[in-house]
XYZ file of C-alpha atoms in Angstrom:
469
model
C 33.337 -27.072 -9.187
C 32.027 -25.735 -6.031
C 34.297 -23.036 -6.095
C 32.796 -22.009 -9.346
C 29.229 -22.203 -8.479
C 31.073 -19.708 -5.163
C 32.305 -17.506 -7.898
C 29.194 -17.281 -10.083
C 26.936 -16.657 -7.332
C 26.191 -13.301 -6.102
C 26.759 -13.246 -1.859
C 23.937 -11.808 -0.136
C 25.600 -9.003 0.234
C 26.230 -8.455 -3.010
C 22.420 -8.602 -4.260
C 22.050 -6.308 -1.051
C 23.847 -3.623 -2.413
C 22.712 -3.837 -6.086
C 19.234 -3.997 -4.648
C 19.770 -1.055 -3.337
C 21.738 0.658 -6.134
C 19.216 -0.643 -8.746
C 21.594 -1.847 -11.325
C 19.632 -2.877 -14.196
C 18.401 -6.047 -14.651
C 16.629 -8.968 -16.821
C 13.701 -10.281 -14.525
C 13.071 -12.723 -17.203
C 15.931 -14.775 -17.172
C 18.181 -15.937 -14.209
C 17.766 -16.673 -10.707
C 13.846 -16.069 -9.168
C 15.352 -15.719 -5.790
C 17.875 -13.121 -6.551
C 14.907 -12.009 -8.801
C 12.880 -11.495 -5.794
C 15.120 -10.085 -3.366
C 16.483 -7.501 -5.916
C 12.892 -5.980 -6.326
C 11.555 -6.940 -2.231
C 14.537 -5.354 -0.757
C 13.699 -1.729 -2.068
C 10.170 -1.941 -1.885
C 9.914 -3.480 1.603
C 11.961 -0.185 2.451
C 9.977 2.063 0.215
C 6.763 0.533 1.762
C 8.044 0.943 5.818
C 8.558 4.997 5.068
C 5.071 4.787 3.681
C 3.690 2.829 6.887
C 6.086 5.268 8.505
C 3.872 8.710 7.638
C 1.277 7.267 9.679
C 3.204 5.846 12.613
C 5.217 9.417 12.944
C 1.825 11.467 12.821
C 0.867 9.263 15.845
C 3.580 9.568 17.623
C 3.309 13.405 18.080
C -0.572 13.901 17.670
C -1.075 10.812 20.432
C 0.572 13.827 22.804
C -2.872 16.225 22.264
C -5.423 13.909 23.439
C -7.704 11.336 22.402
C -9.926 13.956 20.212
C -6.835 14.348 18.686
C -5.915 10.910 17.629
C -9.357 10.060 16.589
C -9.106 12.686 14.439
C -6.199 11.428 12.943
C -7.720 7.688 12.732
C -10.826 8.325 11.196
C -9.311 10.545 8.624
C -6.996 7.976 8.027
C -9.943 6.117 7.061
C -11.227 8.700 4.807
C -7.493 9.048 3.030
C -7.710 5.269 1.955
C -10.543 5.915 0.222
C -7.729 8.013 -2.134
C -5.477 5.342 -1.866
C -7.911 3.054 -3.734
C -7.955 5.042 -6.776
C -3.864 6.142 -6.240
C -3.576 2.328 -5.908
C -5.449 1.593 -9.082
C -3.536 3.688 -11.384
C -0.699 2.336 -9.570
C -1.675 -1.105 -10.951
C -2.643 -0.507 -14.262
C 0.821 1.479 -14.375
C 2.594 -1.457 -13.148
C 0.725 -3.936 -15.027
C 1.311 -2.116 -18.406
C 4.656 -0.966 -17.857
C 5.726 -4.220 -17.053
C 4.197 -6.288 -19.578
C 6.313 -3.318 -22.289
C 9.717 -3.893 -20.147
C 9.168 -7.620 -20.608
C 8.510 -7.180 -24.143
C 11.515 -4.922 -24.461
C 8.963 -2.141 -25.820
C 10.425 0.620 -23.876
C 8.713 3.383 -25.811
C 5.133 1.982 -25.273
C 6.376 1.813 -21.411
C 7.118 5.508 -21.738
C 3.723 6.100 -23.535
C 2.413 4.569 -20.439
C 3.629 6.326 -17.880
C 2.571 9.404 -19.252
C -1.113 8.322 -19.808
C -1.354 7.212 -16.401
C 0.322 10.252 -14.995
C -2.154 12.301 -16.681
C -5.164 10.523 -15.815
C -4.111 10.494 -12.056
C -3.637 14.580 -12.115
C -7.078 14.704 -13.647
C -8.576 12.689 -11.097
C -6.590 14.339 -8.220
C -7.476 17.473 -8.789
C -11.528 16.844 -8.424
C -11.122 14.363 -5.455
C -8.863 17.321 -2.909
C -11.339 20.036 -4.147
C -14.240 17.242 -3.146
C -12.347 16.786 0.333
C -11.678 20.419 1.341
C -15.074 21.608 0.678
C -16.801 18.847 2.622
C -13.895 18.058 5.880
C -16.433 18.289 8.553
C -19.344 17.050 7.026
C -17.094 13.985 6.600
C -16.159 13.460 9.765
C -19.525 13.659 10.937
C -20.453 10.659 8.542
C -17.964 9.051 10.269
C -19.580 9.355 13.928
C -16.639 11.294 14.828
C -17.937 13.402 18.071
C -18.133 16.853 18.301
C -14.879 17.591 19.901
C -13.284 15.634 17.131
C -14.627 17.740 14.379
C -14.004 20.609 16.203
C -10.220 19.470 16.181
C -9.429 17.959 13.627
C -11.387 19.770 10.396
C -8.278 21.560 9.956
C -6.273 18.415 9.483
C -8.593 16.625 7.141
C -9.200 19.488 5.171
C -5.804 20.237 4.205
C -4.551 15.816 3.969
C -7.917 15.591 2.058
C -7.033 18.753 -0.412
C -3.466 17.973 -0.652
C -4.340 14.133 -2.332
C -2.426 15.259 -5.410
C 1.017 14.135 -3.551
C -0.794 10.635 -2.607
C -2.285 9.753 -6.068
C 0.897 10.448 -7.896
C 3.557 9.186 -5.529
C 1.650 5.959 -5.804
C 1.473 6.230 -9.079
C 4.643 7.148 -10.619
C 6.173 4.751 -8.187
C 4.211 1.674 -9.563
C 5.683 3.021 -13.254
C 8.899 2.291 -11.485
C 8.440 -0.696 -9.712
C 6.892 -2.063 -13.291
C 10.064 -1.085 -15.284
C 11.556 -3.146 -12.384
C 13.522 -0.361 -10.993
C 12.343 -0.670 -7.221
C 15.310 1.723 -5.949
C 14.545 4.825 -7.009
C 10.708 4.051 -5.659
C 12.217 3.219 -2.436
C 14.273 6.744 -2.661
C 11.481 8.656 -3.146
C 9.477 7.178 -0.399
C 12.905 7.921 1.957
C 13.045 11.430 0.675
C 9.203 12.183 1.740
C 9.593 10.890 4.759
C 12.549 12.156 6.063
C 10.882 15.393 4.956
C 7.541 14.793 7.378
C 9.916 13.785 9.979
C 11.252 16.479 10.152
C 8.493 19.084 9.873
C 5.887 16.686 12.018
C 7.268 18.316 15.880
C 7.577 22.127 14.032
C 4.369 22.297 12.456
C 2.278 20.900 15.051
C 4.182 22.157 18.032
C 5.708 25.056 16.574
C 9.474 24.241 17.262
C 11.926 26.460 15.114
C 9.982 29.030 14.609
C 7.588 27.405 12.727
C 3.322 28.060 13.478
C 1.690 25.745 15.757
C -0.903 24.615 13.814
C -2.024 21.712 16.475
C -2.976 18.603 14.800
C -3.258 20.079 11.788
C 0.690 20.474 11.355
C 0.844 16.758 11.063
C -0.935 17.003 7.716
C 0.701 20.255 6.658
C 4.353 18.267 7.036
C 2.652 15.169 5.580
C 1.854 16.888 2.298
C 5.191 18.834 2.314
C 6.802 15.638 1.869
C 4.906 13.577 -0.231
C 4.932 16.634 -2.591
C 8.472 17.464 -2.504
C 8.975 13.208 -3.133
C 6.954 13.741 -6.564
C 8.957 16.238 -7.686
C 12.202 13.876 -7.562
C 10.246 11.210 -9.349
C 9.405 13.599 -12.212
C 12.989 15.186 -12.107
C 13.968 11.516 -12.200
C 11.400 10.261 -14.951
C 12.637 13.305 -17.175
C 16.348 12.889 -16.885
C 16.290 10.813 -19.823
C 18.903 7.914 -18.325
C 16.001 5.478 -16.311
C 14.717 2.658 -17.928
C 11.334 4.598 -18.384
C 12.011 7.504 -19.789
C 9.732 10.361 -20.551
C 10.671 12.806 -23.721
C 8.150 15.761 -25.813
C 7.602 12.729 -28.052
C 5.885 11.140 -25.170
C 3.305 13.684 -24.818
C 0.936 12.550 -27.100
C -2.844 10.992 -27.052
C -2.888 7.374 -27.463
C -6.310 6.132 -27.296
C -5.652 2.296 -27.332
C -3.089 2.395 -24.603
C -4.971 5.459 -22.613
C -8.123 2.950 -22.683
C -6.400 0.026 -21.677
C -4.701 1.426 -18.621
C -8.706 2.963 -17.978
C -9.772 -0.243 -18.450
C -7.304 -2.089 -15.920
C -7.630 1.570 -13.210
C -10.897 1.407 -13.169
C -11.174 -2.655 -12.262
C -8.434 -2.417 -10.182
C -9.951 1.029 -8.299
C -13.188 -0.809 -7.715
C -11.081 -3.509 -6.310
C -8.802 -0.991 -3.719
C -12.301 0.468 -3.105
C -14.238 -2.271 -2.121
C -11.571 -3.322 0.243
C -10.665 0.066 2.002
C -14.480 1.013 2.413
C -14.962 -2.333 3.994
C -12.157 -0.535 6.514
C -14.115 2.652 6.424
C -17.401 0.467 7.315
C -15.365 -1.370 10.197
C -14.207 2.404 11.379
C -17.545 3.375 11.875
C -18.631 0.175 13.574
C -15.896 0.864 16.117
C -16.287 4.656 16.479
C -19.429 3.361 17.515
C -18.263 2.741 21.316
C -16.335 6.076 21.532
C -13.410 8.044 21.063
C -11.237 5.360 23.516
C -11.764 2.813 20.928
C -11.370 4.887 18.245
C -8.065 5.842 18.982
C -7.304 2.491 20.297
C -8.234 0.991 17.422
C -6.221 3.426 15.086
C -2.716 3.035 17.164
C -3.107 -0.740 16.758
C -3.907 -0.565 12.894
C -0.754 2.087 12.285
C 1.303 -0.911 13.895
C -0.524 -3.759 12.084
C 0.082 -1.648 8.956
C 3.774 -0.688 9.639
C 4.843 -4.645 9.657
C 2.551 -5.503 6.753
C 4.297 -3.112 4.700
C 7.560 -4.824 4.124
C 5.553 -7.778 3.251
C 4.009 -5.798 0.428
C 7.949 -5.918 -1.084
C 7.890 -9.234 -1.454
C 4.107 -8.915 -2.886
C 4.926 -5.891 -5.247
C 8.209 -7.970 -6.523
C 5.825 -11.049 -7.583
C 4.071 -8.733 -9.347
C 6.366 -7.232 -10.912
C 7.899 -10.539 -12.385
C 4.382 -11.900 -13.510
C 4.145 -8.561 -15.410
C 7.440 -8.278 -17.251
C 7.745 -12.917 -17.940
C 4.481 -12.658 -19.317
C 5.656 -10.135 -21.633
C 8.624 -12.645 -22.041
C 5.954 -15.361 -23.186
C 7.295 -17.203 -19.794
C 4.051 -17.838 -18.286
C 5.546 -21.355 -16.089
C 8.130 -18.523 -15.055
C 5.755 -16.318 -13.750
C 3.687 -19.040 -11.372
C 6.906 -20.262 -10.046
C 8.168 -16.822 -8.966
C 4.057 -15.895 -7.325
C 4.621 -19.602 -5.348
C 8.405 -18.985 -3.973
C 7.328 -15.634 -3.009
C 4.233 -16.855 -0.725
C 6.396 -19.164 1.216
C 8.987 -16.575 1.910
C 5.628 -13.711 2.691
C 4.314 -16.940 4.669
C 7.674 -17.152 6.719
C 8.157 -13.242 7.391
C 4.562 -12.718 8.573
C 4.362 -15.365 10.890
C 6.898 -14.360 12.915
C 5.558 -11.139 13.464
C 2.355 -12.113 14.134
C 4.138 -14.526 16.986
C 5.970 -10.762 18.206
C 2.672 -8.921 17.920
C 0.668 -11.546 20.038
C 3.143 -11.832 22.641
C 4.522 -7.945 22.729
C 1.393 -6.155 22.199
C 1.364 -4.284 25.252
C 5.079 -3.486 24.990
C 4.325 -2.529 21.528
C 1.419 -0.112 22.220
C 3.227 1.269 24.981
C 5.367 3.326 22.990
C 2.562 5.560 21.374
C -0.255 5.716 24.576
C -0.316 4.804 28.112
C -3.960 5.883 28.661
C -5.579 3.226 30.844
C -8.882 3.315 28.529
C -6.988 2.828 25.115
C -4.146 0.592 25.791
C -6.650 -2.565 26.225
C -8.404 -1.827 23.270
C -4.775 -1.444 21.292
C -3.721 -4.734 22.499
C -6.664 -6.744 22.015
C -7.051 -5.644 18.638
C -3.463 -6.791 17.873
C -3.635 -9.501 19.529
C -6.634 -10.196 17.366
C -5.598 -9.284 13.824
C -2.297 -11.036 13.992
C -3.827 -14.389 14.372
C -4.158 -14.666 11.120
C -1.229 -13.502 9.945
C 0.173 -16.764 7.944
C -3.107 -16.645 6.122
C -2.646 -12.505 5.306
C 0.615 -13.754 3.887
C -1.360 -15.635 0.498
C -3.891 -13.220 0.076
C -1.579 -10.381 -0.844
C 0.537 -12.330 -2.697
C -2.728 -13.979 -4.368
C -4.080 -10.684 -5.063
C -0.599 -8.241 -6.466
C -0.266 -11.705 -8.886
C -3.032 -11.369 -10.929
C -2.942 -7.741 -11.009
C 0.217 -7.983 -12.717
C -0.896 -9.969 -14.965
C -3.409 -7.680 -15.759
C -6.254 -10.260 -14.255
C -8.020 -7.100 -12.178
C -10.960 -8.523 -12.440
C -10.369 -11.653 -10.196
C -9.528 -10.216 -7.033
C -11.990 -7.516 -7.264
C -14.640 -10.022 -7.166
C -13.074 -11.880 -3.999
C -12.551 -8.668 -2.156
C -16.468 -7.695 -3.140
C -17.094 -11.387 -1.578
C -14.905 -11.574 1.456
C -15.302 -7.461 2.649
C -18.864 -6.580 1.107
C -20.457 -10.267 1.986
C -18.538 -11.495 5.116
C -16.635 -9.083 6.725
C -18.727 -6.528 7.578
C -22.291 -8.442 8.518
C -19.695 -10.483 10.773
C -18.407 -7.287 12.297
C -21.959 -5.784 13.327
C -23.138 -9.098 14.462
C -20.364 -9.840 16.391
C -19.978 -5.969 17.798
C -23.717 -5.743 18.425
C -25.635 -9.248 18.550
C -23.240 -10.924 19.588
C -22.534 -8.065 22.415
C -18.418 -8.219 21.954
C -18.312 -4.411 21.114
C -14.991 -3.669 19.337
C -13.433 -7.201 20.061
C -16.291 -8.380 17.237
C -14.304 -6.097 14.636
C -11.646 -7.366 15.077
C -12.477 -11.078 15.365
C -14.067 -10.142 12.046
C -11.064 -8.644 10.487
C -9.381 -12.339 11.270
C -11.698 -14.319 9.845
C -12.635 -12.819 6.266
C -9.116 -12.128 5.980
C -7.847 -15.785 6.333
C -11.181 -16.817 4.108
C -10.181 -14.836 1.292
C -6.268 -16.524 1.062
C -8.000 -19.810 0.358
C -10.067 -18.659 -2.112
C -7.480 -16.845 -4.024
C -5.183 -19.471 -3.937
C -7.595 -21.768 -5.358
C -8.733 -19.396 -8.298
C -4.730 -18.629 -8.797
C -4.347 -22.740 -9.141
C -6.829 -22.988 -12.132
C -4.311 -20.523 -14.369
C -6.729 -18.159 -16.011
C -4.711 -15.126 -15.485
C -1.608 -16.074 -17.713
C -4.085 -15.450 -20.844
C -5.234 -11.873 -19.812
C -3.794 -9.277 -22.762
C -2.267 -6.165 -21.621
């Protein structure tokens, strides 16, 4: 007998490899472990080459100077302001596509994708015209100082104008991740950034022939990437052999479904939004005490974000399964996948945050060894990761209901926990309270770990396995 239950169950190794192959599967039936690793693996991957953009454009642009790198930071904190609409259609794409796979509707999953494709180009297109028209005067909003604009215009204007790539590499991936095929997601995001490895040194140090273009190169090789990454997802979408494939018969209008997945982006936008300008808002509070703490602060976040990333797999692969048993009519299926999930998210991230506290010099020693920054990067990981095991619920909390189409939810604790708490606590600890940038961060901690319980407590009360998608 126990040789059979050997037999019958896969070796780790074996899910390893057909995570990574992604062999098609039934997410509705079978093991919820092997469930979850199968769509983690890949997207914890996928997820560290997206964390990965940022951490390589430090790496060489830390080399020009502060100006430089604070240039590079507070953009960064313009860009997420894209992410929260590329990360809205990713959701309602997800959501959608999901609920089709799980319904075995794989024609409405099609339809689908190519509403939300279509929407995303439309939006893209206004948002980097927006963004290269108005680079500087952007910066300034952001207290950058002159030296900063005068550097880093270039790079803001062309990461700003170039959003197209973000929007619909988010995008298209969440069709994928929804259809539950996490590898070829993951691929892309390798692809892209192999790509911006690559072309980061030559563009902004002009190695190979290539123009130096300064800090500036680091957003021409960004976009080169990203871009040439959406191509293989279309070549791949179009192939006609995934499990969402797009034909001519596709490209129709569709009002109920285009309205729906409106419907969900738009929520789920405002939700992104609310969140990532509560970032923006802590930027600025920061930038307030100069362009030490701004790039202090920005080499700490890049690392904070790099290990988060993975943890977004395991996040992304809840969501995933809530989407597609739902579908199945398996709502007790769904909850039990969202709970074994946040103990193994629990597990991951509080280990690093034990690395993070006790390595943070070591850590921010590899990207800056500037006596004025390196305090302010280790204090602010130091900070942030002390509430990692809390982090761990939230995200899981909050990708749950958003693949269950419940958009609404979360939107409403992030306009709580950011809008209401985060940022008054932020200024009153920075300036009242006289910590300066150690307030931010404190801040960051505390609304962080505030809004896990309070998901968790909505999630308990089961309101999201009725949502209709």
């Amino acid at each position: 007998m126990q040789a059979a239950a050997q037999e019958t169950s896969p070796t780790k190794w074996k899910v390893l490899r057909e995570a990574l192959a992604g062999t098609e599967q039934d997410f509705t039936e079978g093991s919820l472990t092997r469930g979850i690793a199968l769509l983690a693996i890949p997207t914890m991957l996928e997820m560290t080459m997206e964390s990965t953009f940022g951490l390589v454009d430090a790496f060489w642009v830390a080399r020009l100077g502060a100006d430089a790198m604070a240039a590079v930071g507070l953009t960064e904190s313009l860009i997420v302001l894209v992410f929260s609409v590329a990360m809205g259609l990713s959701v309602a794409a997800t959501a959608t596509v999901a609920r089709r796979i799980g319904e075995k509707d794989r024609e409405g999953a099609s339809i689908a994708a190519v509403h939300a494709i279509g929407c995303g180009l439309a939006i893209a297109v206004l948002n980097g015209i927006a963004g290269a028209l108005f680079a500087p005067q952007l910066l300034a909003l952001m207290h950058a100082e002159p030296g900063v604009i005068r550097v880093g215009t270039g790079y803001t204007r062309v990461l700003l104008g170039g959003d197209v790539s973000i929007i619909l590499i988010f995008l298209i991936n969440g069709v994928f991740r929804g259809s539950g095929d996490a590898a070829t997601a993951m691929r892309t995001l390798w692809l892209a950034n192999l790509i911006n490895i690559a072309l980061d040194p030559c563009f902004i140090y002009g190695f190979a022939g290539f123009p130096k273009l300064g800090v500036m190169g680091a957003a021409v090789a960004t976009t080169t990437g990203r871009s040439i990454g959406v191509l293989y997802q279309l070549a791949m979408l179009t192939r006609g052999r995934g499990r969402v494939a797009i034909a001519r018969r596709h490209l129709r209008w569709d009002g109920p479904v285009f309205w729906r997945l409106v419907r969900l982006a738009r929520t789920s936008s405002i939700q992104y939004f609310i969140g990532i300008a509560s970032w923006v808002s802590l930027a600025r509070i920061n930038a307030m005490f100069g362009s030490a703490a701004v790039a202090g602060y920005t080499i700490a976040i890049r690392i904070i974000m790099f290990a988060l990333m993975p943890s977004w797999g395991i996040c992304t692969a809840a969501a995933t399964l809530v989407g597609q048993n739902l579908g199945a009519k398996r709502p007790e299926r769904s909850e039990q996948a969202v709970w074994l999930g946040g103990i193994y998210n629990m597990t991951f991230l509080t280990l690093v945050g034990i690395v993070f506290f006790v390595g943070a010099r070591f850590l921010v020693s590899f990207f800056t060894s500037d006596p004025t920054v390196v305090p302010i990067a280790v204090e602010c990981l130091k900070c942030v990761s002390l509430g990692y095991p809390f982090y761990a619920w939230g995200m899981i909390m909050e990708q749950s209901f958003n693949g269950a189409g419940d958009t609404a939810t979360p939107t409403w604790i992030n306009l709580f926990c950011y809008w209401m708490l985060q940022i008054p606590l932020a200024w009153s600890l920075a300036q009242i309270a006289g910590l300066g940038p150690r307030g931010v961060y404190l801040a960051i901690c505390g609304a962080e770990s505030v809004l896990a319980v309070v998901s968790v407590l909505l999630f308990r009360r089961g309101k999201w396995k009725t949502v209709k998608v």
